[in-house]
Every structure is written in structure tokens, then in C-alpha cells.
Coordinates of C-alpha atoms and ligand atoms in Angstrom, one line a residue:
Chain A
M1 CA 100.4 -27.8 108.1
K2 CA 100.2 -24.5 105.9
I3 CA 96.8 -24.2 104.3
S4 CA 96.5 -21.8 101.8
V5 CA 93.2 -20.4 100.4
A6 CA 93.1 -19.2 97.0
S7 CA 89.8 -18.5 94.5
G8 CA 91.1 -17.3 90.8
K9 CA 89.3 -13.9 91.5
G10 CA 88.1 -12.0 93.8
G11 CA 84.8 -11.6 95.8
T12 CA 84.2 -15.3 96.1
G13 CA 84.2 -15.5 100.0
K14 CA 88.2 -16.5 100.1
T15 CA 88.5 -14.3 103.3
L16 CA 85.0 -15.6 104.7
V17 CA 86.6 -19.1 104.8
A18 CA 90.3 -18.3 105.9
T19 CA 88.9 -16.0 108.8
S20 CA 86.0 -18.7 109.9
L21 CA 88.7 -21.4 109.5
A22 CA 91.1 -19.8 111.7
L23 CA 88.8 -18.6 114.0
S24 CA 87.7 -22.4 114.4
L25 CA 90.8 -24.1 114.8
I26 CA 91.7 -22.1 117.8
K27 CA 89.1 -24.0 119.8
N28 CA 91.3 -27.2 119.6
N29 CA 94.9 -25.7 118.9
P30 CA 97.4 -24.3 121.1
S31 CA 98.0 -21.3 118.5
V32 CA 96.8 -20.6 114.6
Q33 CA 98.3 -18.3 112.3
L34 CA 96.7 -16.3 109.8
L35 CA 98.6 -14.5 107.3
D36 CA 96.5 -12.1 105.1
C37 CA 98.7 -12.6 101.5
D38 CA 96.8 -10.4 99.4
V39 CA 98.6 -7.6 100.1
E40 CA 97.5 -4.9 97.5
E41 CA 93.8 -4.9 99.4
P42 CA 94.5 -6.6 102.8
N43 CA 91.1 -6.8 104.7
V44 CA 91.6 -9.8 107.0
H45 CA 92.0 -7.3 110.1
L46 CA 88.5 -5.7 109.2
F47 CA 86.9 -9.0 110.9
L48 CA 88.8 -9.6 113.7
D49 CA 90.0 -7.6 116.9
Q50 CA 93.6 -7.8 117.1
E51 CA 96.2 -5.9 119.4
P52 CA 99.0 -4.5 116.9
I53 CA 102.6 -6.2 118.2
N54 CA 104.8 -4.9 115.7
E55 CA 105.4 -3.5 112.1
T56 CA 108.3 -4.2 109.9
T57 CA 109.0 -2.8 106.4
V58 CA 109.8 -4.4 103.2
S59 CA 112.3 -2.8 101.0
L60 CA 113.8 -3.8 97.6
P61 CA 117.0 -2.2 96.1
I62 CA 116.6 0.1 93.7
P63 CA 119.8 2.0 91.7
K64 CA 120.9 5.4 93.1
I65 CA 123.2 7.4 90.8
N66 CA 126.6 9.6 92.4
E67 CA 126.5 12.3 89.4
D68 CA 130.5 12.5 90.2
L69 CA 131.0 9.0 89.0
C70 CA 129.0 8.8 86.1
Q71 CA 130.5 9.5 82.7
H72 CA 127.0 9.5 80.6
C73 CA 127.9 6.3 78.5
G74 CA 124.4 4.8 78.5
K75 CA 125.0 1.3 79.3
C76 CA 122.8 1.0 82.1
T77 CA 119.8 2.6 80.1
E78 CA 120.9 -0.3 77.2
I79 CA 121.4 -3.4 79.9
C80 CA 118.1 -2.3 81.4
R81 CA 115.1 -4.3 80.0
F82 CA 112.4 -2.7 81.5
N83 CA 113.0 1.2 80.8
A84 CA 113.6 2.1 84.5
I85 CA 116.6 4.2 83.3
T86 CA 116.7 7.0 80.9
L87 CA 119.4 9.2 79.9
L88 CA 118.9 12.5 79.2
K89 CA 121.9 14.8 77.4
D90 CA 123.1 15.2 80.9
T91 CA 121.3 13.6 83.9
I92 CA 120.1 10.2 84.6
L93 CA 116.6 9.5 85.6
I94 CA 115.7 6.2 87.6
F95 CA 111.7 5.2 87.3
P96 CA 111.5 3.3 90.7
D97 CA 107.7 1.9 89.6
V98 CA 109.3 -0.3 87.1
C99 CA 112.2 -1.0 88.3
H100 CA 112.2 -5.1 88.9
S101 CA 115.6 -4.6 91.3
C102 CA 117.4 -7.0 89.1
S103 CA 120.5 -6.0 89.9
A104 CA 121.6 -5.7 86.2
C105 CA 122.3 -1.8 85.9
W106 CA 125.0 -1.3 89.1
H107 CA 126.4 -4.4 87.9
F108 CA 127.2 -3.3 84.6
C109 CA 128.1 0.6 85.2
P110 CA 131.7 0.4 84.6
T111 CA 132.2 3.4 86.4
G112 CA 130.5 2.4 89.7
A113 CA 128.4 5.3 89.7
L114 CA 125.2 3.5 90.8
E115 CA 124.5 1.5 93.8
P116 CA 121.6 0.1 95.0
S117 CA 119.8 1.8 97.6
P118 CA 116.5 0.6 99.5
R119 CA 113.1 1.8 98.5
E120 CA 110.4 0.5 101.0
V121 CA 107.4 -1.4 99.1
G122 CA 105.1 -2.4 102.0
T123 CA 104.7 -3.1 105.2
V124 CA 104.5 -6.6 107.2
Q125 CA 102.3 -6.2 110.6
I126 CA 102.0 -8.6 113.3
S127 CA 98.8 -8.7 115.7
Q128 CA 97.8 -11.1 118.4
S129 CA 93.9 -11.8 119.9
G130 CA 94.2 -15.0 122.4
K131 CA 95.5 -17.9 120.1
L132 CA 95.2 -16.3 117.2
K133 CA 98.5 -14.6 115.4
L134 CA 97.4 -12.4 112.2
I135 CA 100.4 -11.5 110.0
T136 CA 99.1 -9.0 107.7
G137 CA 101.1 -8.1 104.3
R138 CA 100.4 -4.6 102.9
L139 CA 101.4 -3.0 99.5
N140 CA 102.6 0.7 99.9
L141 CA 99.9 2.6 97.5
G142 CA 101.7 3.0 94.0
V143 CA 104.0 0.3 94.0
H144 CA 103.1 -3.3 92.2
A145 CA 105.6 -5.6 93.4
S146 CA 103.6 -8.0 95.3
P147 CA 105.4 -11.1 95.4
P148 CA 108.8 -9.7 97.7
V149 CA 106.1 -8.1 100.5
I150 CA 104.4 -11.7 100.3
K151 CA 107.2 -13.5 101.0
A152 CA 108.0 -11.5 103.8
V153 CA 104.7 -12.3 105.2
R154 CA 105.5 -16.0 104.7
G155 CA 109.0 -15.5 106.2
A156 CA 107.2 -14.1 109.1
I157 CA 105.6 -17.1 110.7
D158 CA 106.3 -19.9 113.1
T159 CA 106.9 -22.7 111.3
D160 CA 105.2 -25.6 113.5
T161 CA 102.3 -24.2 114.1
V162 CA 99.1 -24.1 112.3
T163 CA 99.1 -21.7 109.0
I164 CA 96.6 -20.6 107.1
I165 CA 97.0 -18.2 104.2
D166 CA 94.4 -16.0 102.5
G167 CA 95.9 -15.1 99.0
P168 CA 95.2 -12.7 96.6
P169 CA 92.4 -13.0 94.0
G170 CA 93.7 -14.1 90.2
S171 CA 96.1 -16.8 89.3
S172 CA 99.2 -14.7 88.3
C173 CA 102.5 -14.2 90.6
P174 CA 101.2 -12.9 93.6
V175 CA 98.8 -15.9 94.2
M176 CA 101.7 -18.2 93.2
A177 CA 104.2 -16.3 95.7
A178 CA 101.2 -17.0 98.4
V179 CA 100.5 -20.8 97.6
E180 CA 103.5 -22.3 96.7
E181 CA 105.0 -24.8 98.8
T182 CA 102.0 -24.6 101.2
D183 CA 100.5 -28.6 102.0
Y184 CA 96.8 -27.9 100.5
C185 CA 95.4 -25.5 98.7
I186 CA 91.6 -25.0 99.3
L187 CA 90.0 -23.2 96.1
V188 CA 86.4 -21.0 97.0
T189 CA 84.3 -21.0 94.3
E190 CA 80.5 -19.8 93.3
P191 CA 78.5 -22.1 91.3
T192 CA 78.2 -20.2 88.1
P193 CA 79.8 -20.3 84.7
F194 CA 81.9 -17.6 86.1
G195 CA 83.0 -19.3 89.3
L196 CA 84.1 -22.3 86.9
N197 CA 86.2 -20.1 84.2
D198 CA 88.3 -19.2 87.2
L199 CA 87.9 -22.4 89.6
S200 CA 89.9 -24.1 86.1
L201 CA 92.4 -21.6 85.8
A202 CA 93.0 -21.7 89.5
V203 CA 93.6 -25.7 89.3
E204 CA 96.2 -25.1 86.4
M205 CA 98.2 -22.9 88.7
L206 CA 97.9 -25.5 91.6
K207 CA 99.2 -27.8 88.9
V208 CA 101.9 -26.3 87.8
L209 CA 103.0 -26.0 91.5
N210 CA 102.1 -29.1 92.4
V211 CA 100.0 -28.1 95.5
P212 CA 97.0 -30.9 96.2
C213 CA 93.8 -28.7 96.3
G214 CA 90.0 -29.1 97.3
V215 CA 86.8 -27.0 96.5
I216 CA 84.4 -25.1 98.8
I217 CA 81.7 -24.0 97.0
N218 CA 80.1 -20.6 98.3
R219 CA 76.8 -19.4 97.3
D220 CA 75.8 -22.5 96.7
V221 CA 72.5 -23.2 95.0
P222 CA 70.2 -26.6 95.4
G223 CA 69.8 -28.2 92.3
N224 CA 73.0 -26.8 90.2
H225 CA 75.4 -29.0 89.6
L226 CA 78.1 -27.1 87.3
I227 CA 81.4 -27.1 90.0
D228 CA 80.1 -30.8 91.0
D229 CA 80.7 -31.9 87.7
Y230 CA 83.6 -30.2 86.9
C231 CA 85.0 -31.4 90.2
Q232 CA 84.2 -35.2 89.7
E233 CA 86.0 -35.1 85.9
K234 CA 89.2 -33.4 87.6
G235 CA 88.8 -35.7 90.9
L236 CA 89.1 -33.3 93.2
P237 CA 87.0 -33.1 96.6
I238 CA 84.4 -30.5 97.6
L239 CA 85.1 -30.0 101.0
L240 CA 82.2 -27.7 101.9
R241 CA 79.1 -26.1 100.7
I242 CA 78.0 -22.8 101.7
P243 CA 74.6 -21.9 101.2
L244 CA 73.5 -18.5 99.0
D245 CA 71.7 -16.9 101.5
T246 CA 71.2 -13.1 102.5
E247 CA 71.7 -13.3 106.4
I248 CA 75.1 -14.6 105.5
A249 CA 75.4 -11.9 103.2
R250 CA 74.6 -9.3 106.0
A251 CA 76.9 -10.8 108.5
Y252 CA 79.8 -10.6 106.2
A253 CA 79.0 -6.7 105.0
K254 CA 79.1 -5.7 108.5
G255 CA 82.6 -7.3 109.0
I256 CA 81.6 -10.3 111.1
P257 CA 83.1 -13.7 110.3
L258 CA 80.6 -16.5 109.4
V259 CA 81.7 -18.5 112.6
K260 CA 80.7 -15.7 114.8
S261 CA 77.3 -14.6 113.6
S262 CA 76.4 -18.6 113.3
P263 CA 78.5 -20.4 115.4
V264 CA 77.3 -23.6 113.8
W265 CA 79.7 -23.4 111.4
T266 CA 82.6 -23.6 113.9
E267 CA 82.3 -27.6 113.8
K268 CA 82.1 -27.7 110.3
F269 CA 85.3 -26.0 109.6
I270 CA 86.8 -28.3 111.9
D271 CA 85.6 -31.3 110.2
L272 CA 87.3 -29.2 106.9
Y273 CA 90.1 -29.1 108.5
Q274 CA 90.1 -32.8 109.6
Q275 CA 89.3 -33.2 106.0
V276 CA 92.4 -31.6 104.7
T277 CA 94.8 -33.2 106.9
Q278 CA 93.8 -36.6 105.5
E279 CA 94.1 -35.7 102.3
V280 CA 97.4 -34.3 102.6
T281 CA 98.5 -37.7 104.4
K282 CA 96.8 -39.6 101.8
Chain B
M1 CA 85.7 8.6 70.8
K2 CA 85.1 8.6 74.1
E3 CA 86.2 5.8 76.7
L4 CA 84.6 4.4 79.9
T5 CA 86.6 1.6 82.0
V6 CA 84.6 -0.1 84.9
I7 CA 87.2 -0.9 87.7
S8 CA 86.8 -1.7 91.5
G9 CA 89.5 -1.9 93.4
K10 CA 88.8 -5.6 94.3
G11 CA 87.2 -8.4 92.3
G12 CA 83.5 -9.8 92.6
T13 CA 81.8 -6.3 93.1
G14 CA 79.7 -6.9 90.0
K15 CA 81.9 -5.0 87.3
T16 CA 81.5 -7.6 84.6
S17 CA 77.5 -8.0 85.1
I18 CA 76.8 -3.7 85.2
L19 CA 79.7 -4.1 81.7
G20 CA 77.9 -7.2 80.2
S21 CA 74.3 -5.5 80.6
F22 CA 76.3 -2.2 79.5
A23 CA 77.3 -3.6 76.3
T24 CA 73.6 -4.7 75.4
L25 CA 72.4 -1.3 76.3
S26 CA 74.6 0.8 73.9
N27 CA 73.8 0.4 70.6
K28 CA 77.3 1.4 69.3
A29 CA 80.3 0.5 71.1
V30 CA 83.5 -1.3 70.8
I31 CA 83.4 -3.7 74.1
C32 CA 86.5 -4.4 75.8
D33 CA 87.8 -6.9 78.5
C34 CA 91.0 -6.1 80.2
D35 CA 90.9 -8.3 82.8
V36 CA 93.3 -10.3 80.8
D37 CA 94.6 -12.4 84.2
A38 CA 91.0 -14.2 84.3
A39 CA 88.8 -12.9 81.7
N40 CA 85.3 -13.2 82.1
L41 CA 83.3 -11.0 79.8
H42 CA 83.3 -13.4 77.1
L43 CA 80.8 -15.5 79.3
L44 CA 78.0 -13.2 79.5
L45 CA 78.5 -11.8 75.6
K46 CA 79.4 -15.1 73.7
P47 CA 82.0 -13.3 71.5
D48 CA 82.6 -15.3 67.6
V49 CA 86.1 -15.2 67.6
Q50 CA 87.6 -13.9 63.9
E51 CA 91.4 -13.2 64.9
T52 CA 93.6 -14.6 67.2
H53 CA 97.2 -12.9 68.3
S54 CA 99.5 -14.4 69.9
F55 CA 100.9 -11.9 72.9
I56 CA 105.0 -11.7 73.4
G57 CA 105.1 -10.1 77.1
G58 CA 109.4 -10.3 77.1
V59 CA 111.8 -12.6 77.3
K60 CA 113.1 -15.8 79.1
A61 CA 116.4 -17.0 79.8
N62 CA 117.7 -20.1 78.1
I63 CA 121.3 -22.0 79.4
N64 CA 123.0 -24.0 76.5
L65 CA 124.2 -26.8 78.8
E66 CA 127.2 -27.8 76.0
L67 CA 128.7 -24.1 76.3
C68 CA 128.2 -23.6 80.2
S69 CA 131.3 -24.1 82.4
K70 CA 129.2 -24.5 85.4
C71 CA 131.0 -21.4 86.9
G72 CA 128.0 -20.7 89.0
S73 CA 127.7 -17.1 88.3
C74 CA 124.0 -17.5 86.8
E75 CA 122.8 -19.0 89.5
E76 CA 124.2 -16.9 92.4
L77 CA 123.8 -13.3 91.0
C78 CA 120.4 -14.0 90.2
R79 CA 118.0 -11.9 92.2
F80 CA 114.8 -13.7 91.4
S81 CA 116.5 -17.4 92.1
A82 CA 115.4 -18.8 88.9
I83 CA 118.2 -20.6 88.1
K84 CA 119.1 -23.8 89.9
E85 CA 121.3 -26.4 88.9
R86 CA 121.7 -24.9 85.9
Q87 CA 118.4 -24.9 85.0
V88 CA 116.0 -22.1 84.5
N89 CA 112.4 -22.1 86.0
P90 CA 110.3 -20.1 83.4
Y91 CA 108.1 -19.2 86.3
A92 CA 110.5 -17.3 88.1
C93 CA 112.5 -15.7 85.3
E94 CA 111.8 -11.6 84.7
G95 CA 113.6 -11.8 81.7
C96 CA 115.8 -8.9 83.5
G97 CA 119.3 -10.6 81.4
L98 CA 121.5 -10.1 84.1
C99 CA 122.8 -13.7 83.7
Y100 CA 122.7 -12.9 79.8
G101 CA 125.1 -10.2 80.6
I102 CA 127.4 -12.4 83.3
C103 CA 127.9 -15.3 81.6
P104 CA 131.6 -16.2 80.6
S105 CA 131.0 -19.1 78.1
G106 CA 128.3 -17.3 76.3
A107 CA 126.2 -20.2 77.4
I108 CA 122.6 -17.7 77.5
T109 CA 120.3 -16.8 75.4
L110 CA 117.1 -14.5 76.0
N111 CA 114.5 -16.0 74.0
D112 CA 111.1 -14.5 73.2
H113 CA 108.5 -15.7 75.4
Q114 CA 104.6 -16.0 74.7
S115 CA 102.6 -15.5 77.4
G116 CA 99.0 -15.1 75.9
H117 CA 96.6 -14.2 73.3
W118 CA 94.3 -11.8 72.1
Y119 CA 91.3 -11.7 70.1
V120 CA 89.1 -9.9 68.3
S121 CA 85.8 -10.9 68.2
E122 CA 82.0 -9.9 67.0
T123 CA 79.4 -10.1 69.5
Q124 CA 75.6 -9.4 68.8
W125 CA 76.1 -5.6 70.3
G126 CA 79.0 -4.8 68.7
P127 CA 83.0 -5.7 68.2
M128 CA 85.0 -7.0 71.2
V129 CA 88.6 -7.0 71.8
H130 CA 89.8 -9.2 74.3
A131 CA 92.7 -11.5 75.9
K132 CA 93.9 -14.4 78.2
L133 CA 97.2 -14.2 80.1
G134 CA 98.6 -18.1 80.1
I135 CA 98.4 -19.8 83.6
A136 CA 101.4 -17.8 85.9
E137 CA 102.0 -15.0 83.6
G138 CA 103.2 -12.1 83.9
N139 CA 103.4 -8.4 82.6
S140 CA 99.4 -8.4 82.0
G141 CA 99.9 -4.7 82.0
L142 CA 101.3 -4.7 78.5
L143 CA 98.6 -7.2 77.2
V144 CA 95.6 -4.8 78.6
S145 CA 97.6 -1.6 76.6
A146 CA 97.4 -4.4 73.4
V147 CA 94.1 -4.9 73.6
R148 CA 93.3 -1.4 74.3
K149 CA 95.3 0.0 71.3
R150 CA 93.4 -2.6 69.2
A151 CA 89.8 -1.4 70.7
R152 CA 90.6 2.2 69.7
E153 CA 92.0 1.0 65.8
I154 CA 88.5 -0.8 65.5
A155 CA 86.5 2.1 66.8
T156 CA 88.3 4.9 64.4
E157 CA 88.2 2.6 61.7
R158 CA 84.2 1.6 62.0
D159 CA 83.2 4.9 63.3
I160 CA 82.1 4.1 66.6
P161 CA 82.2 6.9 69.0
L162 CA 82.5 4.6 72.5
I163 CA 84.3 2.1 74.2
I164 CA 83.6 0.7 77.5
S165 CA 86.1 -1.6 79.4
D166 CA 85.8 -4.0 81.9
G167 CA 89.1 -3.1 83.8
P168 CA 90.8 -5.6 86.3
P169 CA 90.4 -6.0 89.8
G170 CA 92.8 -4.1 92.2
I171 CA 95.3 -1.3 91.8
G172 CA 98.4 -3.0 90.4
C173 CA 99.9 -2.4 87.0
P174 CA 97.0 -3.7 85.0
V175 CA 94.6 -1.1 86.4
I176 CA 96.9 1.4 85.6
S177 CA 97.3 0.3 82.1
S178 CA 93.4 0.1 81.6
L179 CA 93.1 3.8 83.3
A180 CA 96.0 5.3 81.2
G181 CA 94.4 8.0 78.8
T182 CA 90.5 6.9 79.4
D183 CA 87.7 9.6 79.7
M184 CA 85.7 8.0 82.6
A185 CA 86.7 5.7 85.6
L186 CA 83.2 4.1 86.8
I187 CA 84.0 2.4 90.4
V188 CA 81.6 -0.4 91.5
T189 CA 81.7 -1.2 95.3
E190 CA 79.7 -3.2 97.7
P191 CA 78.4 -1.8 100.9
T192 CA 80.6 -3.7 102.9
R193 CA 83.8 -2.1 105.2
S194 CA 86.3 -3.4 102.8
G195 CA 84.3 -2.2 99.7
L196 CA 84.4 1.1 101.4
H197 CA 88.3 1.2 101.8
D198 CA 89.1 -0.5 98.3
M199 CA 86.8 2.4 96.9
E200 CA 88.8 5.2 98.4
R201 CA 92.1 3.8 97.1
I202 CA 90.9 3.6 93.8
I203 CA 89.5 6.7 93.7
Q204 CA 92.8 7.9 94.6
V205 CA 94.6 5.6 91.8
A206 CA 91.6 6.9 89.2
A207 CA 93.1 10.4 90.4
T208 CA 96.5 10.1 89.5
F209 CA 95.1 9.7 85.5
G210 CA 93.1 12.6 85.8
C211 CA 89.9 11.1 84.2
Q212 CA 86.2 11.8 85.7
A213 CA 85.5 9.5 87.9
A214 CA 81.6 8.0 89.5
V215 CA 80.9 5.4 91.8
C216 CA 78.3 2.8 91.8
I217 CA 77.3 0.8 94.7
N218 CA 76.3 -2.6 94.0
K219 CA 73.8 -4.5 96.7
Y220 CA 73.4 -1.2 98.2
D221 CA 70.6 -2.5 100.3
L222 CA 72.9 -5.0 101.7
D223 CA 74.0 -2.7 104.6
T224 CA 72.1 0.7 105.1
E225 CA 75.1 2.1 107.5
N226 CA 78.3 1.1 105.3
C227 CA 75.7 2.2 102.6
F228 CA 75.7 5.6 104.1
S229 CA 79.2 5.7 104.9
I230 CA 80.3 5.3 101.2
E231 CA 78.4 8.0 99.8
A232 CA 79.8 10.2 102.7
A233 CA 83.1 9.0 101.6
A234 CA 82.5 9.6 97.7
S235 CA 81.2 13.0 98.5
K236 CA 84.2 13.9 100.4
L237 CA 86.6 12.8 97.6
D238 CA 84.0 14.8 95.2
V239 CA 83.2 12.0 93.4
P240 CA 79.5 11.5 92.8
V241 CA 77.5 8.1 93.2
I242 CA 75.4 7.9 90.4
G243 CA 74.0 4.3 90.6
K244 CA 73.0 2.0 93.3
I245 CA 71.8 -1.3 92.4
P246 CA 69.6 -3.6 94.9
Y247 CA 70.7 -6.9 96.2
N248 CA 68.5 -8.8 93.9
Q249 CA 67.7 -12.4 92.7
T250 CA 67.4 -12.0 89.2
L251 CA 71.2 -10.7 89.4
S252 CA 72.1 -14.1 90.9
Q253 CA 70.2 -15.8 87.8
S254 CA 72.0 -14.1 85.6
L255 CA 75.2 -15.0 86.9
L256 CA 74.1 -18.6 87.2
Q257 CA 72.7 -18.4 83.6
G258 CA 75.8 -16.5 81.8
T259 CA 73.0 -13.7 80.7
P260 CA 73.3 -9.9 81.1
V261 CA 70.7 -9.3 83.3
T262 CA 69.2 -6.8 81.1
L263 CA 68.2 -9.7 78.9
L264 CA 66.2 -11.2 81.2
G265 CA 63.2 -9.6 81.2
Q266 CA 61.7 -6.6 83.3
N267 CA 63.2 -6.6 87.0
E268 CA 64.9 -4.7 89.4
G269 CA 68.5 -5.1 88.3
A270 CA 68.1 -4.5 84.9
S271 CA 66.2 -1.0 85.7
A272 CA 68.6 -0.1 88.1
I273 CA 71.5 -1.0 85.3
T274 CA 69.6 1.1 82.4
K275 CA 69.5 4.2 84.5
L276 CA 73.1 3.8 86.0
W277 CA 73.9 3.6 81.9
Q278 CA 71.6 6.8 81.2
Q279 CA 74.1 8.8 83.9
V280 CA 77.4 7.5 82.2
T281 CA 76.3 8.7 78.9
G282 CA 75.2 12.0 80.3
L283 CA 78.5 12.7 81.8
L284 CA 80.5 11.4 78.9
G285 CA 77.9 13.0 76.8
V286 CA 77.5 10.4 74.0
Ligands
LIG301 S1 126.4 2.7 83.1 FE1 127.1 3.9 85.2 S2 128.5 6.1 84.3 FE2 127.2 4.7 82.3 S3 125.3 5.8 82.0 FE3 124.7 4.3 83.5 S4 125.5 4.8 85.5 FE4 126.4 6.5 84.3
LIG302 S1 117.9 -2.8 89.1 FE1 117.5 -4.2 86.5 S2 115.2 -3.5 86.6 FE2 115.9 -2.0 88.0 S3 116.8 0.1 87.0 FE3 118.3 -1.6 87.1 S4 118.4 -2.8 85.4 FE4 116.7 -1.7 85.6

């Protein structure tokens, strides 16, 4: 079972849900994997005490020039649609940050002066504590290609184990790379017009990806029906409500997962998982 | 003309609440929402849209099946796995044009792809430029640049001395686009362990643009220890902490109602943001 957690926007409590869900599930499962796919700013590790076991790097090919072979024909600069190569009088400048690693330039260089060479864009770190395995992806500073790092994180999982994916915020390419081909996506939102706006964007995205979803309302206040009304209209289940509570906010600020600061939540997260399993097999 | 951009390194720190309040405090500014992936500022400022423009973010490949000889080269060579069984998946296609270049039958064309819209609006507090990127569309950096360009034009046309922008979260290309050429980056953070870490990273990013940076700690009283670490880290990096906003019920109210906190009468949140605004305008010299 692969469950992704997304939110349309940062700061809604995605990591709170993902960590608490994983920590609750290890009670009943032989092992659980938690993936931190918020590779720009991974922070799940701040909530867990984990022993790192290994780290691998993620690389993408970018062109490397062999000046001896280059005839300064300009074909590569013409072909690169991302302006990652410029021809200056008699030198070639390559801008790794804007290169999309599409391979067009080395493919079309008539003299074979360009060849792919690996550029490190990020790392994947695996750590373990007891039954919980954490796989963290981290984008190198100054690199903007999150999807390949996210794919590398997802490539490191053991497919038979329950997997929880903490996705990046937003509803563009990085989130898609994190949630696509998961069995279910839990969307965490807040009962404000902002939360609703972001939630509806995320729901639209999941429709494109064909991933079923349900909603958790975080910082819920009694008497507010904004999200309930939307979910009813769209036929989305509300899986859990976490109240607006200064104590929860304080514990979270200190880096303590919800199920650790108030263990009564463990059962609720186990129920949540059951509910999701039912939704998936429905 | 001066430009202020509010950024955070991570979403949900209160950037938009602060910028929305700034808009009500500045009596002359062009307001800009550079968070084009999940634009939100309009929910607070309720702009009246005057102009709508479509945004062409790039191209996508298209295969003419009548010309296609089924050689399979495009599918084999596409590095984004965007072509399967002679169909282009527009969500995976990055528009690099490799397939177009290699197709021996000339069956592939590259078509302009509309990936969003941008708008020029009026609000009660001044003109606003904002945008909406389509679902699952990339190239938000380009769209941010388009939004900022129009904001500058409006500022010049109407002789408005200040542009205030709500920046996107993260450290990726839209943030880069929203910081290039700005005068001041106001970094909003929270007293959490990840808040500290995110702030340090975004200060590094801002430094590469050579703009003045300053920090504001939102909900600073949630955790004294983390708040202290943030102040220490900022001072070590030579960035002043120019505002601290308490964890405050009225701010939550403001979000629930979709109204800037400065319009909800006398309250702690509003006075902290007003003080912050005075610091910002002082530093910017406007
Ligand atoms: S296409 Fe090849 S030969 Fe031509 S300028 Fe580029 S690197 Fe040099
Ligand atoms: S690999 Fe593609 S994006 Fe990178 S430089 Fe070559 S043509 Fe440009």
C-alpha cells in the first residue's frame, strides 16, 4: 500500500500527518517506510531520531564540451530550447542550472564535441529506527530539478512494505512526481478560504493523475463548514479532524510528532489507515 | 522605484497574511502576487480584474499519426518518457524538441502551449498584478517574470514609488525570478526547527541576489528557545530581525474570514504588523 500526503500548499500540517501516521502504523506492521519527497526542504528527519544507514547521490547528464572537436557551428545553441548553451566568439558556455538534460545538444552536435557528463543534483538518504525506515531526498542548493530526486527516492523503496510519502507543497510537477501511481492521496487542509483554494487545486491535480483522495482538516474550528461543504459537493470523504490547539502547535514547533506529544492520536491514525484501505478496495 | 518581496523558504509561515496587511497600510504601492502556483493574495484583497492575458509557457510536441512511420525513435530517445505508443503525454513533455529534431518522417510539430493566465486588477488599495498557472503546468519562473514586468510598467505609468510582492515558497526557480532585481527581501519564518533551517537556506539564496534582507518571526511566542535560535542565526548571518508577531487569535480569525488582520480593528497582530511595516519602509527609504 502506497499512501501519499499532499496539501496544495506548505504549512498545512502535511508532515505532522505523515510522521504521525507512520509512527502509528509501526504498532501493527512489521515495517513501515516513510518517504520525505519535499526535496527542496526536507524536514521529516527533524521529527524522528534516526540512524543513517546510507546515502547515494542523484545525478543528471549535462553536456560537456570537448573544445578540440568543436567547430563552433552553433548547432547546439540553436537546438537547445532552454538557452542552456551559448556560443561566444570561440568558446561554448554551458549553464547547468537551466539545462533540462534533454540530450538534444549532444545528439545533434555534428562533430561529437558534446558528450553527457553527470552532474550531482541531490542525494537520497536512508535511515532506520526500529521498524521505521525513513528515505529522505535532498536537492542540492542551487539546483531546481526536484522531480528526478523524487523519482530516485521512490525508486529506493521496498514495494511490499507499507509506504507513506510526504510530498512537496504546491500542485505542480514536483508534487505530481511524488503522488503519481500511489494508491491513495491524503490531502491536508485548513478550514479557511486559503485552505479551500489550495485544496481545490490539489483535487484537480489528482483527477488528472487518477489517484483517489480524501481530506484531513487540520486546525479545525467547530462551526466552520467551509471544507465540509466542498467535500460533500465533490464526494470526498473527510478522514480526520485535528483541532486548532495551541498545545499541538507548541509540540510541533519543538519537533515532537503529534502521536508522541499526545498518544491518544495513535488509535485515530490507525483508524484513518483502515478507512483509507477501505476506500482503496472500494 | 523600490521593490519589496516577501519570501519564506517554506509555505504556511504567514507571508500572504503579512503582505495583505502591508497592502492596506501602504497608501501607494503596486501589489504583486508572485506565488503563481497557488496564488492566494486575491482571497484577502478581492481584486477587481480589469485585464486577463494568456501565458504561453513553452511548447509541447504533437505527433501527426498520418505521417508517422512507427519507427519508434522518439519514444526511445525521449528522456522524459513523455511518448508512449505514439501518444505525447503533455504533462511529461518538457518541450525540448528532441523528438521534433530526430523524427525522420517530419511527423512531429511543436505547438505553443498555454499554461496559465495573468491579470491586472484594481483593489481598494491600489493596482494588483497576479496570475494563475494551470494545473500541473511548469515554467512558473517565466510567469513570475511576466507578472513583475507588468507591475514595474504600471508603477512607472502611474508614478507609484513602491512595488510589494508576495513571493512563492521554496527556493526553486519561481523564487529566483521573484528576487532578481528586487531591493529588499523580507523573510518570514516561524520558531520551529524547520523554520530555522528554512530561514538559513533562503538567506543564502537572497544573498546571491545582493538584495537587502531582513527577517520577521511570525508566531514568535510559540517557542522561546527556537525563537532565540532564529535570532542568533540571523544575527550571525548579519541579517536584522525587524519584526516579531505574536501567536494570536485575531490572525487566525483574519484567515478564516479572508480579511487582512489590519482591518479587524485594534489587535495585537495588527499592531505588530504595523510596526513591521514602519521598519520596512524605513529600511527601503520610501
Ligand atoms: S554543435 Fe557541436 S560543433 Fe557545433 S558549436 Fe555546438 S558543440 Fe560545437
Ligand atoms: S541537454 Fe538539452 S537542455 Fe541541456 S544543454 Fe543540451 S539541449 Fe540544452
